[in-house]
Short mmCIF file of C-alpha atoms in Angstrom, two decimals:
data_model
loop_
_atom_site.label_atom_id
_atom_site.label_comp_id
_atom_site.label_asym_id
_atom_site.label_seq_id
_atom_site.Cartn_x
_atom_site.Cartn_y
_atom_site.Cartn_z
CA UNK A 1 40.57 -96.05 149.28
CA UNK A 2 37.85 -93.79 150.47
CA UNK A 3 35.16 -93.02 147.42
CA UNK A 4 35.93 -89.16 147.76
CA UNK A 5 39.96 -90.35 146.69
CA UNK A 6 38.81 -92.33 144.68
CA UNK A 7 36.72 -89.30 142.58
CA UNK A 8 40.18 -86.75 142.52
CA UNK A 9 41.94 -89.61 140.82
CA UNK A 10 38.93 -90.09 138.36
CA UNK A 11 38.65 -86.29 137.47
CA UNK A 12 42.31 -86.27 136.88
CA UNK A 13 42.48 -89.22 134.62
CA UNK A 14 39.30 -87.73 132.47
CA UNK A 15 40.61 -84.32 132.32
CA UNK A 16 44.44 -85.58 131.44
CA UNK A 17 43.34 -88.30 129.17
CA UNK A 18 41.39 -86.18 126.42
CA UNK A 19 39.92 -88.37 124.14
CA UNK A 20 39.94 -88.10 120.14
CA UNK A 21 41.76 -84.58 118.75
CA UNK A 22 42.35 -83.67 121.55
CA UNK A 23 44.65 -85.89 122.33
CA UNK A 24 48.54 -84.76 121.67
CA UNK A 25 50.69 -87.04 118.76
CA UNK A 26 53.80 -88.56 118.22
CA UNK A 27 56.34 -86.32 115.97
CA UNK A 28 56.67 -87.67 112.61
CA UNK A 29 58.84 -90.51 111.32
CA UNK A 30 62.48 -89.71 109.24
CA UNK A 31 61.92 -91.38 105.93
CA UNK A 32 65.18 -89.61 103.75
CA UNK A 33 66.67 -87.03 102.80
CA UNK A 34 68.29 -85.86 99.26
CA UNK A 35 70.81 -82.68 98.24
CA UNK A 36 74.00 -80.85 99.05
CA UNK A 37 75.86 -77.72 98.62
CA UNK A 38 76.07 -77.19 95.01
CA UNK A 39 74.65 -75.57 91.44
CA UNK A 40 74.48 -79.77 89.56
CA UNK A 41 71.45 -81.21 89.39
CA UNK A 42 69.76 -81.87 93.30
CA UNK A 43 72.18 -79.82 94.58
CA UNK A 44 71.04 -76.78 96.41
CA UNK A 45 72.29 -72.86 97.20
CA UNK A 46 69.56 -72.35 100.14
CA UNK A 47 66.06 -74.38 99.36
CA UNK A 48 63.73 -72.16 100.18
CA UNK A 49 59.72 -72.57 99.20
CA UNK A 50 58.68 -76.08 98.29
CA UNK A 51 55.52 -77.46 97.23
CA UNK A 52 53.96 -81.16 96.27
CA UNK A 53 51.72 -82.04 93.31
CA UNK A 54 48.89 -83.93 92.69
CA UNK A 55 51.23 -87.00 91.84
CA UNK A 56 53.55 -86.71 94.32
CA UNK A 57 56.15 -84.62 92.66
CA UNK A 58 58.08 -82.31 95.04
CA UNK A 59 59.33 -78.54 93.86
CA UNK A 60 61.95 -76.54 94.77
CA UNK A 61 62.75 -73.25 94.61
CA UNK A 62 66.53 -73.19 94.94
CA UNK A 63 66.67 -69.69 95.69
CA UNK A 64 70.42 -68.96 95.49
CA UNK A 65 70.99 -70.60 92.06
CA UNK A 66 67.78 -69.14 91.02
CA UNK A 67 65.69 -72.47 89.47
CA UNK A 68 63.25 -74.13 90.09
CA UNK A 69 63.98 -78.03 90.61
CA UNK A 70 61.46 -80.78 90.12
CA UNK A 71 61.48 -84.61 91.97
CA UNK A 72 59.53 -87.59 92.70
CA UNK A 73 58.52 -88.17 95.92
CA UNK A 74 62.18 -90.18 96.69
CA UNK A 75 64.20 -87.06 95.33
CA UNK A 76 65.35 -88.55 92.34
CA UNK A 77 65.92 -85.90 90.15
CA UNK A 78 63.53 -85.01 87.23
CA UNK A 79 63.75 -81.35 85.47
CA UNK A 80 64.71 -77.82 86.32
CA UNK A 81 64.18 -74.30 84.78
CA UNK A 82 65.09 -70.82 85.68
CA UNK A 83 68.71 -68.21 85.52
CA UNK A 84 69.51 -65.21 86.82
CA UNK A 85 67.32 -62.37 85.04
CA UNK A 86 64.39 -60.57 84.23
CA UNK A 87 62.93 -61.90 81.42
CA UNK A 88 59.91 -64.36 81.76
CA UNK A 89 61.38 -67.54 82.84
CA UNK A 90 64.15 -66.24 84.51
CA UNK A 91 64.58 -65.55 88.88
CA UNK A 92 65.91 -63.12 90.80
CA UNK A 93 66.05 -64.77 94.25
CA UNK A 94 62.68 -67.09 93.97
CA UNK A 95 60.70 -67.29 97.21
CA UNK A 96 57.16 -68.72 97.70
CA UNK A 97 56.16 -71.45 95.29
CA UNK A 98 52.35 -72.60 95.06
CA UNK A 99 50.45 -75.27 92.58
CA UNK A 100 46.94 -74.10 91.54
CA UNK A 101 43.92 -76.73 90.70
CA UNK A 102 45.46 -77.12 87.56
CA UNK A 103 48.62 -78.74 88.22
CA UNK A 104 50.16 -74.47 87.39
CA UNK A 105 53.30 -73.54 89.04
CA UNK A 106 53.70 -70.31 90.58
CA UNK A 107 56.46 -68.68 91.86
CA UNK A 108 57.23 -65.10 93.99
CA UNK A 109 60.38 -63.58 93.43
CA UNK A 110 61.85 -61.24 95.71
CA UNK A 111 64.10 -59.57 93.53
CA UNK A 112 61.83 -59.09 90.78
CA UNK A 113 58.74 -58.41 92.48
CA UNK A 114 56.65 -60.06 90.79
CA UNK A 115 54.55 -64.08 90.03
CA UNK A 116 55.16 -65.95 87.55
CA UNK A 117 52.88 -68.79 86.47
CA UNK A 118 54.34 -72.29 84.59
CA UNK A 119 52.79 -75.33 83.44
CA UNK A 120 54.37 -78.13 85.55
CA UNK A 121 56.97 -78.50 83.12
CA UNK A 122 58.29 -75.02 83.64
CA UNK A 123 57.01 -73.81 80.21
CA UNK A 124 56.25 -70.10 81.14
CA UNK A 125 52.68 -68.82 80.95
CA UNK A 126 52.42 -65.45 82.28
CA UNK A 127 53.60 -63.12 84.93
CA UNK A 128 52.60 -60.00 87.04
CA UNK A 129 53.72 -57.62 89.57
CA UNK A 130 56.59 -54.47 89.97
CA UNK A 131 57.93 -53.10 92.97
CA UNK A 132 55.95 -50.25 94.56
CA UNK A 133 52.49 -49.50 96.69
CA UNK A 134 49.68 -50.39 94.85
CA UNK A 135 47.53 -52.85 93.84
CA UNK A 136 49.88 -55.59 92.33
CA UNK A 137 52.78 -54.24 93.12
CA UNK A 138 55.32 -55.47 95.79
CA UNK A 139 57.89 -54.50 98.32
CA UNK A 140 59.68 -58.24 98.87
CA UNK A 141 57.12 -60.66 97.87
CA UNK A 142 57.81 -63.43 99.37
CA UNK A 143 55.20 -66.33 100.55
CA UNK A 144 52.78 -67.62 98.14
CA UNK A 145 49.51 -70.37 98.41
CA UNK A 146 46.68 -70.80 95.65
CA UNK A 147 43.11 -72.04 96.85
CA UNK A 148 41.05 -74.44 95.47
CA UNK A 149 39.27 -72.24 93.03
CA UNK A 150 43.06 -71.59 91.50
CA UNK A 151 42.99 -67.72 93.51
CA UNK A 152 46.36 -66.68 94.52
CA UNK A 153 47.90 -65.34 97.92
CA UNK A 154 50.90 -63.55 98.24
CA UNK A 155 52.18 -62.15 101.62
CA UNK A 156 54.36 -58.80 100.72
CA UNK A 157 56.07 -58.81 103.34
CA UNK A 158 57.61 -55.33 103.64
CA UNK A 159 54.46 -53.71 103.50
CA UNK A 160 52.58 -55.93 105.67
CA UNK A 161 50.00 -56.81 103.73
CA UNK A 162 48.75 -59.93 101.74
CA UNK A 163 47.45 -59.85 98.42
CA UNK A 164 44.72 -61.77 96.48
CA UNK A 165 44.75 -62.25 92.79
CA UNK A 166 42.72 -64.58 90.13
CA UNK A 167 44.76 -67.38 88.83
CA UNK A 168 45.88 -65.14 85.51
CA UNK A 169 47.27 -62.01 87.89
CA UNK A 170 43.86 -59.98 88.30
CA UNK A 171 43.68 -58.45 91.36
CA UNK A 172 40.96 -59.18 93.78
CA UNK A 173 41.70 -57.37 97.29
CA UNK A 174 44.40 -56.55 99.58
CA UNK A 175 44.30 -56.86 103.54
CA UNK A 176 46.71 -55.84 106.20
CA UNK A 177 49.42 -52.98 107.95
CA UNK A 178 51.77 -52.41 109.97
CA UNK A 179 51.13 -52.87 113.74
CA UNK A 180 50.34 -56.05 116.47
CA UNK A 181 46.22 -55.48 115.88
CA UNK A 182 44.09 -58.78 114.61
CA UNK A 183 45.14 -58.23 110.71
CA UNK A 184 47.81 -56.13 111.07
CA UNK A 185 51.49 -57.36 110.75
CA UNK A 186 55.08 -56.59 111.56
CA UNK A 187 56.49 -58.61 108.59
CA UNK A 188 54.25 -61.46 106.23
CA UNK A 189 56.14 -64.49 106.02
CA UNK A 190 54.53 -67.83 104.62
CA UNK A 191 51.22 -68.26 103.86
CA UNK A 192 48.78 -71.44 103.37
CA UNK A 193 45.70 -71.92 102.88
CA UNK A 194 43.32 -75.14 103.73
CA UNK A 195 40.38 -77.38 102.29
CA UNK A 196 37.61 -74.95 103.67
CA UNK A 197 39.99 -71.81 102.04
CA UNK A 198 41.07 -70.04 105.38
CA UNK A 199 44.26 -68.41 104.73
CA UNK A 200 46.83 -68.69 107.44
CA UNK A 201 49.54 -66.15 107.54
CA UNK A 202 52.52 -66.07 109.29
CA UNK A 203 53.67 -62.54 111.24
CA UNK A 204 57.08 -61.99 112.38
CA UNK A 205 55.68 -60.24 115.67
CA UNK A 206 55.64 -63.63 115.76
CA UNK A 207 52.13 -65.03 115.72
CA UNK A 208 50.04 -67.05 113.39
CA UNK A 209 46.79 -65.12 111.91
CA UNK A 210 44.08 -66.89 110.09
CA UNK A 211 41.38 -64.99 107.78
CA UNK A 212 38.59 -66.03 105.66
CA UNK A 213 38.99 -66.09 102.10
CA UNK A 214 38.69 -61.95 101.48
CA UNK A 215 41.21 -60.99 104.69
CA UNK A 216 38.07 -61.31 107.38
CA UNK A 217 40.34 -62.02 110.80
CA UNK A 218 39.25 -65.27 112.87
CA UNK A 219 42.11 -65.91 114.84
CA UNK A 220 45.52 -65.47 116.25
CA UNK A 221 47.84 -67.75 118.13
CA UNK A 222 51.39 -67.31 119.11
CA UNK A 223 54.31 -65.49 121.15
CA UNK A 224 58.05 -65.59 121.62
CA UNK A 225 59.46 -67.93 122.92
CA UNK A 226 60.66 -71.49 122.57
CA UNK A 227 57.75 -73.13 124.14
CA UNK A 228 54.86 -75.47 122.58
CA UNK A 229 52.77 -72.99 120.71
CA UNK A 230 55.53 -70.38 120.53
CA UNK A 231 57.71 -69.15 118.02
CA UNK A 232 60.97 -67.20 117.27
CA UNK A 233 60.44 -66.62 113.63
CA UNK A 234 57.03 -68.75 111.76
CA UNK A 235 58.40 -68.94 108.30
CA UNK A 236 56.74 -71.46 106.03
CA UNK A 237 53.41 -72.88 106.68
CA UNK A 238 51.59 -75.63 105.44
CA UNK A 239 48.56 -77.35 105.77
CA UNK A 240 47.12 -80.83 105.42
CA UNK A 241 43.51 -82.41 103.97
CA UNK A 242 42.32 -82.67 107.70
CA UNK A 243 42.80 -78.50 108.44
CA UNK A 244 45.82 -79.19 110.64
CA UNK A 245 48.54 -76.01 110.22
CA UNK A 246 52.53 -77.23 109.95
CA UNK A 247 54.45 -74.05 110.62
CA UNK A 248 58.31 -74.00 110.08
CA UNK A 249 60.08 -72.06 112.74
CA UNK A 250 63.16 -71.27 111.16
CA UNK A 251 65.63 -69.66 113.95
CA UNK A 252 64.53 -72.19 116.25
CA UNK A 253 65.18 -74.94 113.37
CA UNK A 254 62.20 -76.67 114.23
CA UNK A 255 58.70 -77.79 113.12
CA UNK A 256 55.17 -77.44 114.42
CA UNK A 257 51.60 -78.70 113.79
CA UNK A 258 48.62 -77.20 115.10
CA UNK A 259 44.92 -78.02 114.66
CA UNK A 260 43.35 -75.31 112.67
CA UNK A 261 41.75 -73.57 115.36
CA UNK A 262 45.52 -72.88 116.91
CA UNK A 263 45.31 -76.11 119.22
CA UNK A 264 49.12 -77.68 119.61
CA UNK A 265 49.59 -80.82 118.34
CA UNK A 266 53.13 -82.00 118.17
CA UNK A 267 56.96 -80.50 117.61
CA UNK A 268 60.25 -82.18 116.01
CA UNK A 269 63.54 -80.96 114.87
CA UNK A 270 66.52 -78.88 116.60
CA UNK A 271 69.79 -77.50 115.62
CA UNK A 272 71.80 -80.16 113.57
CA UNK A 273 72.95 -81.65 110.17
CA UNK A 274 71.83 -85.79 111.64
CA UNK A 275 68.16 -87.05 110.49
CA UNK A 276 65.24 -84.94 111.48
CA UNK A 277 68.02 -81.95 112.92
CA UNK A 278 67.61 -78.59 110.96
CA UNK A 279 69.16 -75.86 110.06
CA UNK A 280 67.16 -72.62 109.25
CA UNK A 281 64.24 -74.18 107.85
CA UNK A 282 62.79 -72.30 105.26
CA UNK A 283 59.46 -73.96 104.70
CA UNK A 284 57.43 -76.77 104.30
CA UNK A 285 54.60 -78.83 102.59
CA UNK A 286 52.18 -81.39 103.96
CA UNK A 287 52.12 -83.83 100.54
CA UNK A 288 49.83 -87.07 100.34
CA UNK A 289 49.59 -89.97 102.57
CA UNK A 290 50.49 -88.44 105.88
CA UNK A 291 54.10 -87.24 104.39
CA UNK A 292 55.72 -84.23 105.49
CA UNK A 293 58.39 -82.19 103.25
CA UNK A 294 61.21 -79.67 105.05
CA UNK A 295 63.40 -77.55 103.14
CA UNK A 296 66.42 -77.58 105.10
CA UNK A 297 68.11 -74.33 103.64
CA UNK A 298 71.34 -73.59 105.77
CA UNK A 299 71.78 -78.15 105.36
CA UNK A 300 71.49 -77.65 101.88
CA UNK A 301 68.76 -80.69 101.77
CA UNK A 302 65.07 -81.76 101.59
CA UNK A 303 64.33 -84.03 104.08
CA UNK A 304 61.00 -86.27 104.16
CA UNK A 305 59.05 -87.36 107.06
CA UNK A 306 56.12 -89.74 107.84
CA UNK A 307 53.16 -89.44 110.36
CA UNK A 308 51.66 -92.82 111.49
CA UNK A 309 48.50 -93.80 110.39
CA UNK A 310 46.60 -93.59 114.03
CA UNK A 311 47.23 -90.50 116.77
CA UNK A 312 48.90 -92.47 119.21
CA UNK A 313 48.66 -91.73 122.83
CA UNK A 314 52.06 -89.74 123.80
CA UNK A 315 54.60 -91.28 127.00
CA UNK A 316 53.07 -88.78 129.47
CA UNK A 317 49.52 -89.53 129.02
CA UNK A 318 50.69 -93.31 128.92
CA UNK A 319 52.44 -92.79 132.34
CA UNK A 320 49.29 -90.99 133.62
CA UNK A 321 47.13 -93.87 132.72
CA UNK A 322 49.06 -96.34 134.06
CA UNK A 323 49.24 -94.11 137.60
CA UNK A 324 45.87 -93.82 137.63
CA UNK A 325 45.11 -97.47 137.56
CA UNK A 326 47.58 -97.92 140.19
CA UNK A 327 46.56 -95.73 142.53
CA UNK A 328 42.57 -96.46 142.13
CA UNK A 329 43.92 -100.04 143.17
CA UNK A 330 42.18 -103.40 142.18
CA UNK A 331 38.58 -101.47 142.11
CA UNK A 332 36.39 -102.26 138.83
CA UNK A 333 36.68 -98.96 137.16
CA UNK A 334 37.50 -99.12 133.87
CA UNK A 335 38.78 -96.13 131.77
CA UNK A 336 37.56 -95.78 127.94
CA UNK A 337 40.34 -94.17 125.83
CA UNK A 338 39.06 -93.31 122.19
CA UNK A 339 41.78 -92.50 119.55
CA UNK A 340 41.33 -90.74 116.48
CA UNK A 341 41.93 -92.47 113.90
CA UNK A 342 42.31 -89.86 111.53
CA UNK A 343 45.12 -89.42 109.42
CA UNK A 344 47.63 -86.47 109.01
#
């Protein structure tokens, strides 16, 4: 093979192979799944937000029978709280859910308008918000994330804005309107926020926006469509101790992860009721150990998934390496491949 072949077939190996992060993954393992259609204990009327603690413990906001419910990491069953109502304590159509520093539940209601904030037992410890335009007040509020200094994020979504608050309801600042501009929104969805405290919001225009801390855009990423990268509607979002973004796109009943800079990284899931199949999706929550929840609202189910331990290259940059070698023949090239061995 003449040397000038021989360098095309090099270039396209290096530029094909990427080594390290940038190199795509696998999707994630099923592990289980637990629930049904139902108002008994682990039974569900549309999970919606879902969150993990500190230990492992998995929340629930069953939004239709208006609790919260509590499990261990296999779904067995372990305490609810919450009825139909006003009062502290009680739901009208819980959305978001979020666990502060603390081990502190919180919880946006739609119906109410408002946060309320629990120990991890559900006993209630204070609430704020009312429906209307001003500062700590809502119109839908709906996804909800808490930072590392216990700070709390709430995406109203009907007024296109997100809201910042201390961990006791203070507010702190407000960011966001209506429009397709870097910080503006046609809709706020979920919201997450990372280990550095970027807040990532999902916008039904549909795109994913992240902002520092106090609403300062960085970025945006996403379009429609049903592409890698794209989206129909980004729902929940999640991310993981590495900075990598899970984003549930619910009408295409699928997941996503993304590095946090916007970079694609893998997809699972379709329309279904088997293992790993969705229907509408309403969030999701990166837990410990490389384990991924899904609340699987329409199926009536959490299901729980498992990344492996190492990225592993994916079939098509397998098949390109192994073209590569054939076609550069029995020459003594040799082609380093380094995978990150960081874990999800």
């Amino acid at each position: 093979m003449r040397s000038a072949a021989r360098i095309a077939i090099l270039t396209l190996c290096l530029v094909n192979l990427p080594n390290g992060e940038a190199m795509g993954e696998n999707a994630p393992a099923f592990v289980l799944e637990w629930g049904s259609n139902g108002t008994g204990d682990g039974q569900f009327a549309g999970a919606h937000g879902i969150e993990v603690d500190a230990n492992g413990d998995v929340y629930v906001a069953d939004t239709g029978n208006n609790r919260i419910q509590k499990f261990t990491s296999d779904g067995v069953f372990l305490m609810k709280w919450g009825s139909l109502g006003a009062a502290p304590g009680q739901f009208n159509h819980p959305h978001g859910i979020g666990i502060g520093p603390l081990g502190n539940v919180y919880v946006a209601e739609t119906g109410n308008n408002r946060v309320q904030k629990f120990t991890s037992d559900g006993v209630f410890l204070t609430t704020w918000g009312s429906f209307g335009t001003g500062d700590g007040q809502f119109q839908h509020s709906h996804g909800l994330a808490v930072d590392g200094d216990g700070n709390v994020f709430v995406s109203d979504r009907d007024q296109n804005r997100v809201q910042k608050f201390t961990t006791n309801g203070v507010f702190i600042t407000a960011w966001g309107s209506t429009g397709t501009g870097d910080g503006q929104f046609t809709g706020t969805n979920g919201v997450a926020v990372d280990a550095a405290d970027n807040v990532y919001v999902g916008d039904s225009s549909p795109r994913i926006q992240k902002f520092t801390n106090d609403g300062v855009f960085i970025r945006a990423w996403g379009s429609a469509g049903i592409g890698d990268g794209e989206f129909d509607f980004p729902r929940g979002l999640s991310t993981d101790a590495l900075g990598n973004l899970y984003v549930a796109d619910r009408d295409l009943h699928r997941m996503q992860k993304f590095t946090g800079s916007g970079d694609f990284l893998t997809v699972w899931g379709g329309l279904g009721t088997g293992e790993g199949q969705f229907s509408s999706p309403y969030s999701l929550r990166a837990g410990p150990n490389r384990v991924v929840y899904v609340s699987d609202s329409s199926n009536f189910r959490v299901q729980k998934f498992l990344f492996p331990s190492e990225a592993v290259p994916t079939t098509s940059q397998w098949g390109l390496l192994i073209m590569c070698l054939l076609l550069l023949g029995s020459g003594t090239l040799v082609i380093g491949i380094k995978v990150s061995t960081r874990t999800a």
